[in-house]
XYZ file of C-alpha atoms in Angstrom:
786
model
C 133.298 -33.197 -51.107
C 135.981 -30.524 -51.546
C 139.772 -30.382 -51.304
C 139.598 -29.916 -47.551
C 137.748 -33.234 -47.188
C 140.387 -34.867 -49.376
C 143.245 -33.642 -47.160
C 141.455 -34.771 -44.046
C 140.695 -38.199 -45.523
C 144.279 -39.003 -46.418
C 145.782 -37.493 -43.290
C 143.932 -39.453 -40.619
C 144.130 -43.074 -39.539
C 147.492 -44.301 -40.896
C 148.690 -45.031 -44.396
C 146.458 -48.056 -44.955
C 143.267 -46.301 -44.009
C 144.449 -43.163 -45.802
C 144.832 -45.105 -49.038
C 141.390 -46.587 -48.542
C 139.889 -43.177 -47.968
C 141.688 -41.823 -51.006
C 140.007 -44.526 -53.112
C 136.706 -43.437 -51.624
C 137.291 -39.802 -52.463
C 138.224 -40.689 -56.033
C 135.075 -42.788 -56.315
C 132.991 -39.847 -55.086
C 134.528 -37.556 -57.691
C 133.896 -40.201 -60.348
C 130.231 -40.427 -59.343
C 129.864 -36.690 -59.578
C 131.452 -36.604 -63.021
C 129.075 -39.338 -64.168
C 126.086 -37.466 -62.779
C 127.198 -34.215 -64.373
C 127.352 -35.961 -67.740
C 124.266 -38.178 -67.513
C 121.722 -36.341 -65.400
C 119.607 -33.801 -67.307
C 120.533 -30.252 -66.532
C 117.691 -28.400 -64.915
C 118.284 -25.050 -66.635
C 115.447 -22.512 -66.800
C 112.258 -23.408 -64.933
C 108.638 -22.405 -65.224
C 106.731 -21.824 -61.991
C 103.147 -23.014 -61.734
C 100.222 -22.999 -59.249
C 96.817 -24.665 -59.702
C 94.823 -21.530 -60.564
C 91.065 -21.304 -60.049
C 88.478 -24.099 -60.019
C 86.974 -24.811 -63.423
C 84.831 -27.908 -62.938
C 84.323 -30.953 -60.710
C 83.613 -34.618 -61.360
C 82.163 -36.519 -58.417
C 83.368 -40.097 -57.945
C 83.465 -42.899 -55.392
C 84.602 -41.551 -52.040
C 85.128 -38.005 -53.379
C 85.918 -36.906 -56.863
C 88.084 -34.906 -59.279
C 88.395 -31.117 -59.004
C 89.858 -29.473 -62.082
C 91.695 -26.147 -61.859
C 93.037 -23.970 -64.650
C 96.536 -25.477 -64.508
C 96.143 -28.717 -62.560
C 93.644 -31.168 -61.193
C 93.143 -32.618 -57.733
C 91.769 -36.074 -56.992
C 90.390 -36.603 -53.449
C 89.230 -39.977 -52.163
C 88.142 -40.905 -48.647
C 88.848 -44.591 -48.108
C 86.591 -46.996 -46.312
C 89.053 -47.118 -43.377
C 88.763 -43.344 -42.943
C 92.094 -42.361 -44.546
C 92.039 -39.458 -46.984
C 94.024 -39.483 -50.223
C 94.654 -36.596 -52.525
C 96.864 -36.375 -55.565
C 97.673 -33.490 -57.904
C 98.272 -33.620 -61.657
C 96.535 -36.972 -62.098
C 98.501 -38.807 -59.359
C 96.738 -41.832 -57.914
C 97.549 -44.043 -54.942
C 99.512 -46.485 -57.106
C 102.252 -47.255 -57.922
C 103.560 -46.992 -54.372
C 106.266 -48.758 -52.378
C 104.483 -47.895 -49.164
C 101.002 -49.262 -49.765
C 99.959 -52.906 -49.658
C 98.028 -54.308 -52.618
C 96.077 -51.657 -54.494
C 95.092 -49.675 -51.438
C 91.755 -49.480 -49.577
C 88.383 -49.216 -51.272
C 86.646 -45.791 -51.414
C 84.045 -45.009 -48.781
C 80.704 -44.976 -50.680
C 79.191 -42.716 -48.011
C 81.650 -39.851 -48.627
C 80.204 -37.198 -50.930
C 81.636 -34.239 -52.841
C 79.483 -31.162 -52.476
C 79.754 -27.383 -53.033
C 81.204 -25.215 -50.274
C 81.193 -21.474 -49.781
C 83.180 -18.989 -51.871
C 83.317 -21.266 -54.877
C 85.118 -24.115 -53.146
C 84.162 -27.734 -52.616
C 84.265 -30.216 -49.789
C 84.198 -33.967 -49.211
C 82.169 -34.965 -46.176
C 82.816 -38.321 -44.536
C 82.068 -39.925 -41.172
C 85.402 -39.115 -39.484
C 86.703 -36.179 -41.494
C 85.708 -33.279 -43.707
C 88.063 -32.091 -46.460
C 87.475 -28.554 -47.747
C 89.056 -27.370 -51.019
C 89.140 -23.650 -51.761
C 88.622 -22.243 -55.206
C 92.401 -21.675 -55.537
C 93.460 -25.186 -54.392
C 94.036 -24.879 -50.628
C 93.091 -28.129 -48.822
C 91.755 -28.035 -45.310
C 91.375 -31.183 -43.118
C 88.734 -30.790 -40.420
C 87.110 -32.866 -37.733
C 83.421 -33.733 -38.235
C 82.700 -30.864 -35.848
C 84.457 -28.402 -38.150
C 87.726 -27.877 -36.204
C 90.664 -27.469 -38.562
C 93.541 -29.908 -38.038
C 95.636 -28.983 -41.054
C 95.475 -26.461 -43.875
C 97.509 -27.041 -47.040
C 98.182 -23.963 -49.118
C 97.937 -24.317 -52.914
C 101.056 -26.192 -54.034
C 103.753 -24.823 -56.290
C 105.719 -26.563 -59.038
C 108.935 -25.640 -60.824
C 109.058 -27.414 -64.201
C 112.201 -27.475 -66.380
C 111.457 -25.642 -69.620
C 113.134 -28.426 -71.571
C 111.181 -31.165 -69.802
C 112.011 -33.483 -66.935
C 111.016 -34.026 -63.331
C 109.312 -31.074 -61.680
C 110.249 -30.117 -58.153
C 107.470 -28.977 -55.878
C 106.729 -27.344 -52.573
C 103.744 -27.675 -50.228
C 103.174 -25.316 -47.309
C 100.882 -26.266 -44.426
C 99.602 -24.766 -41.191
C 98.586 -26.644 -38.019
C 97.254 -25.538 -34.635
C 99.387 -23.263 -32.466
C 99.640 -25.934 -29.773
C 100.530 -28.781 -32.179
C 103.670 -30.830 -31.777
C 105.420 -32.718 -34.606
C 106.720 -36.299 -34.403
C 107.957 -38.895 -36.881
C 109.842 -38.452 -40.179
C 111.478 -41.845 -39.615
C 114.480 -42.425 -37.349
C 115.614 -39.049 -36.035
C 118.301 -38.707 -33.369
C 116.920 -35.385 -32.169
C 113.438 -36.092 -30.903
C 111.085 -37.800 -30.691
C 109.448 -34.393 -30.682
C 110.692 -32.569 -33.794
C 111.532 -28.952 -33.064
C 112.054 -26.084 -35.458
C 114.430 -26.925 -38.253
C 114.950 -28.568 -41.639
C 114.846 -32.379 -41.852
C 116.198 -33.992 -44.975
C 114.468 -37.002 -46.581
C 117.476 -38.908 -47.925
C 118.673 -42.107 -46.282
C 122.251 -41.415 -45.266
C 125.113 -42.862 -43.304
C 126.634 -39.825 -41.553
C 130.098 -41.385 -41.924
C 130.784 -41.542 -38.198
C 129.145 -42.421 -34.926
C 126.126 -40.109 -34.629
C 124.306 -38.268 -31.864
C 121.335 -35.948 -31.482
C 122.787 -33.243 -33.749
C 123.144 -35.488 -36.784
C 120.507 -35.500 -39.505
C 119.561 -37.188 -41.774
C 120.296 -40.769 -40.740
C 119.782 -44.206 -42.225
C 115.977 -44.449 -42.225
C 113.976 -41.390 -43.214
C 110.400 -41.339 -44.363
C 107.950 -38.506 -45.187
C 105.563 -39.472 -42.380
C 104.541 -36.875 -39.784
C 102.415 -37.465 -36.732
C 100.955 -34.183 -35.469
C 99.410 -33.999 -31.972
C 97.226 -31.089 -30.866
C 94.318 -30.360 -28.540
C 91.903 -30.642 -31.460
C 93.087 -34.120 -32.379
C 95.876 -36.217 -33.782
C 96.601 -36.718 -37.463
C 99.198 -38.460 -39.599
C 100.280 -37.067 -42.962
C 102.297 -39.046 -45.509
C 103.667 -37.491 -48.708
C 104.110 -40.545 -50.944
C 107.156 -39.798 -53.035
C 110.553 -41.439 -52.714
C 112.644 -38.581 -54.150
C 115.165 -36.503 -52.210
C 113.509 -33.737 -50.277
C 113.236 -31.927 -47.000
C 110.651 -30.947 -44.425
C 110.898 -27.569 -42.670
C 109.059 -27.424 -39.359
C 108.218 -24.476 -37.151
C 106.187 -24.990 -34.016
C 103.443 -22.486 -33.317
C 102.856 -20.349 -30.248
C 99.700 -19.390 -28.455
C 99.025 -15.692 -27.985
C 97.481 -13.789 -25.134
C 94.007 -13.826 -26.631
C 91.810 -14.743 -29.520
C 93.400 -14.083 -32.892
C 96.947 -13.783 -31.501
C 98.037 -17.380 -31.948
C 100.864 -18.182 -34.345
C 100.095 -21.335 -36.254
C 102.576 -24.124 -36.569
C 104.146 -24.360 -40.028
C 105.373 -27.121 -42.251
C 106.978 -26.922 -45.675
C 107.647 -30.013 -47.769
C 110.144 -29.608 -50.611
C 110.665 -32.446 -53.088
C 113.062 -32.690 -56.020
C 110.599 -34.758 -58.022
C 107.931 -37.427 -57.892
C 104.160 -37.163 -57.648
C 102.542 -34.659 -55.311
C 100.230 -37.020 -53.469
C 99.336 -37.328 -49.846
C 97.536 -39.489 -47.297
C 96.016 -38.081 -44.116
C 94.623 -40.113 -41.202
C 92.833 -38.507 -38.243
C 91.712 -39.883 -34.891
C 93.246 -40.985 -31.612
C 96.876 -42.125 -31.786
C 95.766 -45.756 -31.552
C 93.237 -45.326 -34.384
C 95.739 -43.448 -36.539
C 98.375 -46.197 -36.253
C 95.741 -48.887 -36.862
C 94.662 -47.162 -40.070
C 98.275 -46.560 -41.102
C 98.978 -50.277 -40.669
C 95.966 -51.121 -42.821
C 97.414 -48.861 -45.564
C 101.061 -49.946 -45.400
C 100.827 -53.491 -44.040
C 100.754 -55.279 -40.715
C 104.115 -55.388 -38.918
C 105.997 -58.635 -39.320
C 105.923 -60.804 -36.225
C 109.415 -61.574 -34.951
C 110.092 -65.067 -33.660
C 109.808 -65.319 -29.868
C 113.578 -65.738 -29.386
C 114.161 -62.365 -31.126
C 112.293 -60.712 -28.251
C 115.085 -61.716 -25.875
C 118.653 -60.482 -25.431
C 121.032 -60.557 -28.409
C 124.760 -59.865 -28.608
C 126.779 -58.789 -31.686
C 130.342 -58.030 -32.508
C 131.719 -56.428 -35.611
C 134.286 -59.218 -35.629
C 134.396 -62.340 -33.502
C 137.317 -63.652 -35.510
C 136.725 -67.400 -35.139
C 134.382 -70.135 -33.990
C 136.506 -70.506 -30.875
C 135.910 -66.882 -29.895
C 132.164 -67.316 -30.338
C 132.219 -70.360 -28.076
C 134.329 -68.501 -25.519
C 131.902 -65.594 -25.359
C 128.844 -67.850 -25.128
C 130.506 -69.836 -22.351
C 131.192 -66.579 -20.560
C 127.476 -65.773 -20.549
C 126.537 -69.240 -19.371
C 129.091 -69.469 -16.591
C 127.985 -66.119 -15.183
C 124.277 -66.929 -15.329
C 123.523 -64.311 -17.979
C 120.583 -64.987 -20.327
C 121.504 -64.966 -24.025
C 119.112 -65.646 -26.908
C 121.133 -64.847 -30.040
C 124.696 -64.176 -31.244
C 125.216 -61.926 -34.281
C 128.226 -62.523 -36.531
C 129.712 -59.556 -38.373
C 131.332 -59.502 -41.762
C 134.435 -61.378 -40.613
C 132.651 -64.723 -41.001
C 132.346 -64.195 -44.765
C 135.117 -65.179 -47.136
C 136.692 -62.803 -49.642
C 133.534 -62.657 -51.748
C 131.673 -61.116 -48.824
C 128.071 -62.308 -49.043
C 126.530 -65.764 -48.631
C 129.851 -67.556 -48.403
C 131.746 -68.601 -45.272
C 135.418 -68.232 -44.371
C 136.311 -71.908 -43.932
C 139.573 -71.126 -42.182
C 138.052 -69.190 -39.301
C 134.617 -70.840 -39.285
C 135.219 -74.390 -40.572
C 132.194 -76.015 -38.823
C 129.618 -73.260 -38.683
C 126.562 -75.578 -38.957
C 127.904 -77.625 -36.043
C 128.380 -74.463 -33.975
C 124.859 -73.294 -34.847
C 123.339 -76.591 -33.777
C 125.249 -76.587 -30.491
C 124.028 -73.077 -29.746
C 120.437 -73.884 -30.735
C 120.390 -76.780 -28.220
C 121.215 -74.163 -25.585
C 118.429 -71.899 -26.798
C 120.756 -69.523 -28.679
C 120.359 -68.597 -32.344
C 122.919 -67.375 -34.837
C 122.249 -64.198 -36.836
C 124.239 -63.232 -39.932
C 125.071 -59.771 -41.186
C 124.203 -59.278 -44.873
C 124.964 -56.195 -46.964
C 124.132 -55.632 -50.615
C 127.659 -55.097 -51.934
C 128.963 -57.925 -54.157
C 132.629 -58.066 -55.133
C 132.869 -58.311 -58.962
C 135.491 -61.022 -59.063
C 135.413 -63.889 -61.591
C 134.732 -67.124 -59.779
C 132.657 -65.531 -57.054
C 129.469 -67.607 -56.825
C 127.187 -64.688 -55.965
C 128.685 -62.392 -58.604
C 128.549 -65.021 -61.325
C 124.950 -65.976 -60.599
C 123.918 -62.323 -60.373
C 125.582 -61.464 -63.672
C 123.784 -64.388 -65.282
C 120.385 -62.881 -64.432
C 121.467 -59.291 -65.109
C 120.936 -58.429 -61.443
C 123.269 -55.476 -60.917
C 122.557 -51.763 -61.241
C 123.656 -50.233 -64.522
C 124.339 -46.671 -65.617
C 122.603 -44.724 -68.346
C 124.926 -46.239 -70.970
C 124.183 -49.814 -69.888
C 127.450 -50.459 -68.011
C 127.436 -52.136 -64.588
C 127.968 -49.507 -61.918
C 130.839 -50.081 -59.514
C 131.017 -48.362 -56.144
C 133.694 -48.364 -53.480
C 132.899 -49.989 -50.119
C 135.051 -50.788 -47.086
C 137.030 -53.515 -48.855
C 137.148 -52.403 -52.418
C 134.999 -52.077 -55.549
C 131.556 -53.676 -55.470
C 128.460 -53.986 -57.604
C 124.929 -53.704 -56.292
C 121.748 -55.663 -57.038
C 118.768 -53.684 -58.337
C 116.212 -54.681 -55.710
C 113.539 -52.644 -57.500
C 113.221 -55.506 -60.008
C 111.078 -58.510 -59.026
C 113.409 -60.934 -60.811
C 116.394 -59.647 -58.846
C 114.557 -59.862 -55.547
C 113.682 -63.480 -56.285
C 117.327 -64.285 -57.142
C 118.605 -62.568 -53.993
C 115.971 -64.193 -51.790
C 117.036 -67.647 -52.911
C 120.609 -66.920 -51.824
C 119.486 -66.983 -48.169
C 119.201 -70.746 -48.532
C 122.978 -70.929 -48.074
C 122.611 -69.001 -44.796
C 119.912 -71.360 -43.574
C 122.092 -74.355 -44.438
C 124.871 -72.852 -42.326
C 122.464 -72.755 -39.385
C 121.578 -69.060 -39.269
C 118.155 -68.174 -37.915
C 118.057 -64.414 -38.537
C 119.519 -61.683 -40.716
C 120.909 -58.266 -39.989
C 121.025 -55.926 -43.008
C 123.805 -53.363 -43.016
C 124.995 -50.678 -45.476
C 121.686 -50.938 -47.325
C 121.116 -47.223 -48.042
C 123.428 -48.037 -49.903
C 126.293 -46.000 -48.479
C 129.585 -46.750 -46.898
C 130.437 -45.133 -43.572
C 133.986 -44.367 -44.640
C 132.732 -42.206 -47.505
C 131.528 -39.286 -45.402
C 127.950 -40.374 -45.998
C 128.420 -40.365 -49.753
C 126.184 -42.833 -51.624
C 127.970 -45.677 -53.351
C 125.744 -45.346 -56.433
C 125.565 -42.213 -58.654
C 122.208 -40.509 -58.833
C 122.111 -41.201 -62.552
C 122.326 -44.988 -62.042
C 119.368 -46.760 -63.638
C 116.801 -48.884 -61.786
C 113.871 -50.998 -62.930
C 111.385 -49.466 -60.434
C 108.986 -52.369 -61.029
C 109.090 -51.900 -64.787
C 108.544 -48.149 -64.877
C 112.241 -47.343 -65.161
C 114.013 -44.463 -63.490
C 117.226 -43.472 -61.792
C 118.764 -43.560 -58.346
C 117.229 -40.242 -57.351
C 113.913 -42.062 -57.148
C 115.205 -45.466 -56.018
C 117.716 -44.505 -53.305
C 115.283 -44.134 -50.403
C 113.550 -47.454 -51.099
C 116.699 -49.480 -51.762
C 116.888 -50.862 -48.225
C 113.118 -51.461 -48.178
C 113.320 -53.549 -51.355
C 116.310 -55.490 -50.029
C 114.322 -56.326 -46.884
C 111.431 -57.455 -49.068
C 113.718 -59.710 -51.094
C 114.998 -61.368 -47.905
C 111.590 -61.733 -46.262
C 109.896 -63.206 -49.325
C 112.853 -65.486 -50.027
C 112.895 -66.801 -46.464
C 109.158 -67.433 -46.524
C 109.681 -69.665 -49.532
C 112.800 -71.386 -48.195
C 111.465 -72.060 -44.677
C 107.675 -71.724 -44.898
C 107.073 -73.058 -41.408
C 109.102 -70.362 -39.621
C 108.632 -66.653 -39.249
C 111.543 -64.797 -40.892
C 113.699 -62.562 -38.744
C 115.101 -59.616 -40.697
C 116.062 -56.178 -39.435
C 117.593 -53.400 -41.466
C 119.599 -50.232 -41.027
C 117.798 -48.489 -43.866
C 114.270 -48.564 -45.209
C 111.216 -46.497 -45.957
C 107.503 -46.354 -45.211
C 106.205 -49.950 -45.081
C 109.438 -51.489 -43.786
C 107.506 -53.065 -40.923
C 105.972 -55.578 -43.397
C 109.327 -57.298 -43.659
C 110.887 -56.824 -40.226
C 112.429 -54.236 -37.953
C 115.204 -51.684 -37.829
C 118.364 -50.960 -35.890
C 120.067 -47.682 -35.193
C 123.329 -47.943 -36.989
C 126.523 -46.515 -35.499
C 125.282 -44.470 -32.579
C 127.984 -42.690 -30.559
C 129.099 -44.303 -27.295
C 128.340 -41.270 -25.125
C 125.453 -39.913 -23.094
C 123.937 -37.944 -25.998
C 124.069 -41.192 -28.000
C 122.096 -42.908 -25.253
C 119.426 -40.205 -25.462
C 119.385 -40.437 -29.274
C 118.747 -44.195 -28.979
C 115.429 -43.607 -27.256
C 114.448 -40.935 -29.780
C 115.034 -43.263 -32.692
C 112.894 -46.080 -31.263
C 109.974 -43.825 -30.298
C 110.064 -41.973 -33.618
C 110.092 -45.123 -35.721
C 107.220 -46.572 -33.691
C 105.087 -43.528 -34.499
C 105.899 -44.065 -38.221
C 104.591 -47.646 -38.105
C 107.864 -49.565 -37.420
C 107.256 -51.019 -33.936
C 110.255 -53.356 -33.708
C 113.522 -51.443 -33.488
C 116.449 -50.830 -31.178
C 119.898 -49.273 -30.860
C 123.338 -50.742 -30.523
C 123.376 -50.842 -26.723
C 126.628 -49.310 -25.497
C 127.184 -47.409 -28.735
C 128.968 -48.645 -31.842
C 132.200 -46.647 -31.759
C 134.321 -45.578 -28.822
C 134.400 -47.013 -25.303
C 131.509 -46.286 -22.935
C 132.221 -45.831 -19.254
C 130.955 -48.589 -16.944
C 128.148 -46.307 -15.788
C 127.054 -45.419 -19.324
C 127.176 -49.054 -20.442
C 125.009 -50.121 -17.517
C 122.441 -47.344 -17.987
C 122.245 -48.185 -21.700
C 121.776 -51.868 -20.905
C 119.021 -51.024 -18.429
C 117.197 -48.982 -21.072
C 117.730 -51.641 -23.742
C 116.081 -54.257 -21.560
C 112.752 -52.446 -22.158
C 113.121 -51.729 -25.886
C 111.803 -54.077 -28.623
C 115.155 -55.010 -30.167
C 117.599 -55.603 -27.288
C 121.087 -55.978 -28.717
C 124.559 -55.098 -27.506
C 127.115 -54.456 -30.201
C 130.725 -53.365 -30.491
C 132.987 -52.721 -33.421
C 136.352 -54.381 -33.901
C 138.216 -51.292 -32.621
C 135.852 -50.463 -29.742
C 136.569 -53.321 -27.314
C 134.587 -56.453 -26.799
C 132.135 -55.084 -24.254
C 130.656 -58.222 -22.800
C 129.023 -57.336 -19.453
C 131.835 -58.850 -17.383
C 134.396 -56.551 -19.031
C 133.198 -53.639 -16.876
C 133.820 -55.058 -13.403
C 131.969 -56.983 -10.731
C 129.466 -54.280 -9.785
C 128.361 -53.674 -13.400
C 128.145 -57.423 -13.966
C 125.819 -57.858 -11.004
C 123.469 -55.098 -12.124
C 123.689 -56.159 -15.761
C 122.601 -59.676 -14.747
C 119.512 -58.157 -13.082
C 118.640 -56.251 -16.278
C 119.044 -59.312 -18.494
C 117.014 -61.480 -16.118
C 114.270 -58.858 -16.039
C 114.116 -58.904 -19.851
C 113.769 -62.691 -19.776
C 111.058 -62.398 -17.133
C 109.139 -59.896 -19.297
C 109.451 -61.851 -22.533
C 105.819 -63.143 -22.417
C 104.768 -59.499 -22.169
C 106.909 -58.657 -25.244
C 105.368 -61.569 -27.100
C 101.937 -60.141 -26.325
C 103.035 -56.637 -27.484
C 104.407 -58.132 -30.701
C 101.115 -59.838 -31.531
C 99.145 -56.726 -30.676
C 101.455 -54.624 -32.862
C 100.764 -56.993 -35.769
C 97.000 -56.726 -35.265
C 96.697 -53.034 -34.381
C 99.886 -51.283 -35.534
C 100.481 -49.983 -31.994
C 104.191 -49.685 -31.122
C 105.626 -51.579 -28.151
C 107.363 -48.422 -26.879
C 104.993 -45.458 -26.822
C 105.343 -41.804 -25.826
C 103.744 -40.868 -22.532
C 100.966 -38.961 -24.323
C 99.812 -42.077 -26.220
C 96.588 -42.487 -24.257
C 96.153 -38.780 -23.427
C 97.315 -36.644 -26.382
C 95.389 -33.695 -24.947
C 97.835 -33.522 -22.008
C 100.299 -30.857 -23.153
C 102.822 -31.607 -20.418
C 103.091 -35.227 -21.655
C 103.624 -34.099 -25.253
C 106.838 -32.369 -24.206
C 108.164 -35.336 -22.178
C 110.903 -37.124 -24.150
C 112.896 -38.908 -21.428
C 110.395 -41.633 -20.500
C 108.003 -43.931 -22.337
C 105.201 -46.421 -21.965
C 105.895 -50.085 -22.648
C 102.512 -51.266 -23.804
C 99.637 -50.076 -21.626
C 100.995 -51.529 -18.388
C 104.494 -50.145 -17.707
C 106.136 -46.719 -17.611
C 109.915 -46.787 -18.067
C 112.058 -43.819 -16.963
C 115.669 -44.475 -18.081
C 118.596 -42.604 -16.576
C 120.030 -40.490 -19.387
C 122.541 -38.328 -17.500
C 125.777 -39.293 -15.734
C 125.924 -39.484 -11.935
C 122.156 -39.389 -11.481
C 120.842 -41.254 -8.410
C 117.354 -39.771 -8.650
C 115.295 -38.461 -11.500
C 112.015 -36.624 -12.082
C 109.260 -38.515 -13.869
C 106.070 -37.089 -15.415
C 103.138 -39.404 -14.652
C 99.992 -39.654 -16.793
C 96.634 -39.704 -15.067
C 95.912 -42.629 -12.754
C 97.572 -44.608 -10.027
C 101.108 -45.923 -10.552
C 103.255 -48.331 -8.546
C 107.039 -48.301 -8.377
C 107.743 -51.904 -9.373
C 110.821 -52.079 -7.105
C 109.299 -50.650 -3.896
C 105.543 -50.898 -4.639
C 105.214 -47.292 -3.469
C 102.083 -45.623 -4.836
C 101.928 -42.399 -6.858
C 98.908 -40.589 -8.233
C 99.008 -38.878 -11.612
C 98.937 -36.527 -13.319
C 101.971 -35.343 -11.413
C 105.693 -34.873 -11.574
C 107.470 -37.010 -9.002
C 111.088 -37.675 -8.018
C 112.103 -41.336 -7.928
C 115.212 -43.112 -6.721
C 117.412 -44.384 -9.525
C 120.322 -46.226 -7.920
C 122.975 -47.761 -10.117
C 121.262 -51.117 -9.724
C 118.079 -50.146 -11.593
C 116.117 -47.491 -13.461
C 112.609 -46.382 -12.361
C 109.877 -48.551 -13.813
C 106.242 -48.059 -12.782
C 103.195 -50.247 -13.319
C 99.720 -48.934 -13.974
C 97.159 -49.806 -11.299
C 94.912 -52.588 -12.577
C 97.466 -53.809 -15.139
C 97.718 -57.539 -15.946
C 101.177 -58.453 -17.221
C 102.156 -61.920 -18.494
C 105.615 -62.737 -17.132
C 107.900 -65.734 -16.909
C 107.497 -67.559 -13.618
C 110.153 -69.292 -11.550
C 109.316 -72.611 -13.254
C 109.740 -71.121 -16.739
C 105.999 -71.036 -17.392
C 103.758 -67.978 -17.768
C 102.227 -66.344 -14.724
C 100.082 -63.217 -14.402
C 101.539 -60.269 -12.503
C 98.509 -58.219 -11.441
C 98.814 -54.714 -10.019
C 95.949 -53.951 -7.682
C 93.468 -51.410 -9.004
C 92.697 -48.334 -6.940
C 89.749 -48.656 -4.560
C 86.507 -48.358 -6.505
C 88.298 -48.920 -9.816
C 88.740 -51.914 -12.062
C 91.484 -52.989 -14.433
C 92.450 -55.605 -16.929
C 94.841 -56.634 -19.622
C 95.461 -58.767 -22.687
C 97.643 -61.820 -23.025
C 98.671 -63.529 -26.288
C 100.313 -66.863 -25.509
C 103.485 -67.846 -27.373
C 102.503 -70.333 -30.074
C 106.089 -70.951 -31.193
C 107.881 -69.424 -34.137
C 105.443 -70.556 -36.814
C 102.394 -68.859 -38.303
C 99.725 -69.875 -35.805
C 97.461 -67.014 -34.714
C 96.872 -67.587 -31.002
C 93.708 -66.264 -29.411
C 93.888 -62.991 -27.512
C 93.062 -63.689 -23.873
C 91.268 -60.939 -21.958
C 91.476 -60.556 -18.210
C 89.478 -58.360 -15.851
C 90.568 -57.221 -12.401
C 88.382 -55.854 -9.603
C 88.536 -55.313 -5.880
C 86.180 -57.349 -3.774
C 86.488 -56.325 -0.169
C 90.141 -56.719 0.763
C 90.801 -59.107 -2.122
C 91.711 -58.604 -5.760
C 89.747 -60.865 -8.088
C 91.120 -61.791 -11.525
C 88.900 -63.444 -14.150
C 89.341 -64.468 -17.747
C 86.650 -62.958 -19.943
C 85.077 -65.330 -22.452
C 82.069 -65.156 -24.725
C 80.394 -67.806 -22.531
C 81.154 -65.949 -19.313
C 84.019 -65.297 -16.940
C 86.308 -68.082 -15.752
C 89.432 -68.773 -13.783
C 92.791 -67.753 -15.271
C 94.764 -70.697 -16.667
C 97.986 -69.329 -15.183
C 99.254 -68.724 -11.641
C 98.373 -65.219 -10.437
C 100.550 -62.965 -8.288
C 98.934 -59.766 -6.999
C 101.182 -56.801 -6.205
C 100.512 -53.384 -4.789
C 98.346 -54.399 -1.823
C 100.591 -53.291 0.940
């Protein structure tokens, strides 16, 4: 932040906001002075590369390869994932992995290769190591998926963390996806992507990077196969990507390029190869099964930055009910807290919050509370006093409690990288449960404050426990939100063991899915913001976080009626479906936009309620397989290059294709269809893929297509489950999976399998059991016959 930023900060927004921004600027300068004094100066550096191979030591699943100036450990795990770590790095300690990681594959062997190199041969992958330290990942047939050049380190001469760089090459036709929540995507084009969880300080759109939830996870899709690569270090860094290009003939291709730069941390990596479904299944086995949201959280939810009072909450809920609009949850912003901010209620504006929560629950509506990590350091504050008693707050290198500026003044921050602090914080959610809250929305958990131009609230030199290893904020920053989500999830499991916790976070890291989902943060209320919303959800799904969603309608600014409606229609098919508005952006309930928008909004909300059994099924399947609810069109056909480049439509499970309207004034849009027969769910018109077709997209709906042969569990007119079956093409069969809703507890319902076939002019649906086929236990409605 320079003088120009200072002038801008004090000159915009009125004297009150200017004074607040001035405090923020001063805090930023203070942080930088602290870091200048307490962080070690890098000074002269010594460059290093591995050198030549000296010796090898075979071991379970691979072995240790020693070079002149480094050593490389390679292990193929029993689930097919490949780990390698330089300079003695092992899989643990890791914030991403569950437990101690998978067991080595005893069948994988380390053997000599040509030109003095070595290779590890396993069932699904072959890893070739050259005599100078290049690492090549190949299919069992010998096709190269990725080649890692020998790494480079820059070590401070006086000691300290070494920064490193790893260059890689992939196939010329490969496309890059992932790296967490990226507004420009989901396909990641040429550019530099920073790995540092950041609030951009304003409403963001496709050109903003980085955002709140970054992670060093790439999914690379090419003709030769799909692979995921994860560089397991939490330090600040960047990934530079350059897509390849195919030449006119053999030998003229330009390979795709990737450079990973890290400011510190171990140089260790996981690679998983296979189909997209197998890759995400293996990734989930490494980093943990996604948390299963309660069934109500798969419905429609509405948030405001500030409701202001219990009366306003009741007024809004009554507005939904009187207009016949489904509503499953109401989210209260920070205005329901008292002056101490967290885990305490403003008794003047919300005097009978438990009574309100019970009234809403009787109507099928849950209350969700915003929680952020900032604690005001005021004597008498219950949270501050209890935290100080257990030494919960982050300290600096001299042992003093660090204070950072947030939107309402100075705050202190719990050190969630300490197990004792997580236990203390998790117990605090008991107050929220007593007030009647059923879910929790984590905000500002990077931790940053949006008014600080994306500046972190904690200096990089601040000290953290890091599970007993000790370190500073450079290493802890990216996992701060992840550890806060863990504290909440584990605390809620202990406080209410019979109910599944509902936690979703703005920030996080690899493995966040173990504790809940994610939301977009302050996306801009414009058409590029709408497009960015879809990119974020698809990108996070490919990084293993299947439950996420944007602030429908945008967080800041006022969307036009058309934009609001198109956003709502998209949100109805995304995992987390939540409208949200800030205190200065209007209330934005659906009836605020006029009668026509209200009519079409009602249709979108009713369609989401109708599809909730399908979302329940997708949630259970995500927990068991790691597959995202919302998937790119190439999910089942990664070899289809045209689908790899399609970013404006997606698959919802295996059965539906959703083509949102992302441009103003559009009454029709082109849709790229994967192979097979597809039905327009509104008209039942038939289309054959692969093809590019033009579909009507009136203001009343967006194009949604069903795959021929799909079996979709939906909500029937009587409120029970029925099967919506789309007729298979003549001579073809179909089928689907259904996981019944077993409530919000921990029961693991059986996966029901259904088969569909044509028999003459009829469509026959049977439930497949081990003891033979039987009749479906639900009503069946066949569509697509005429």
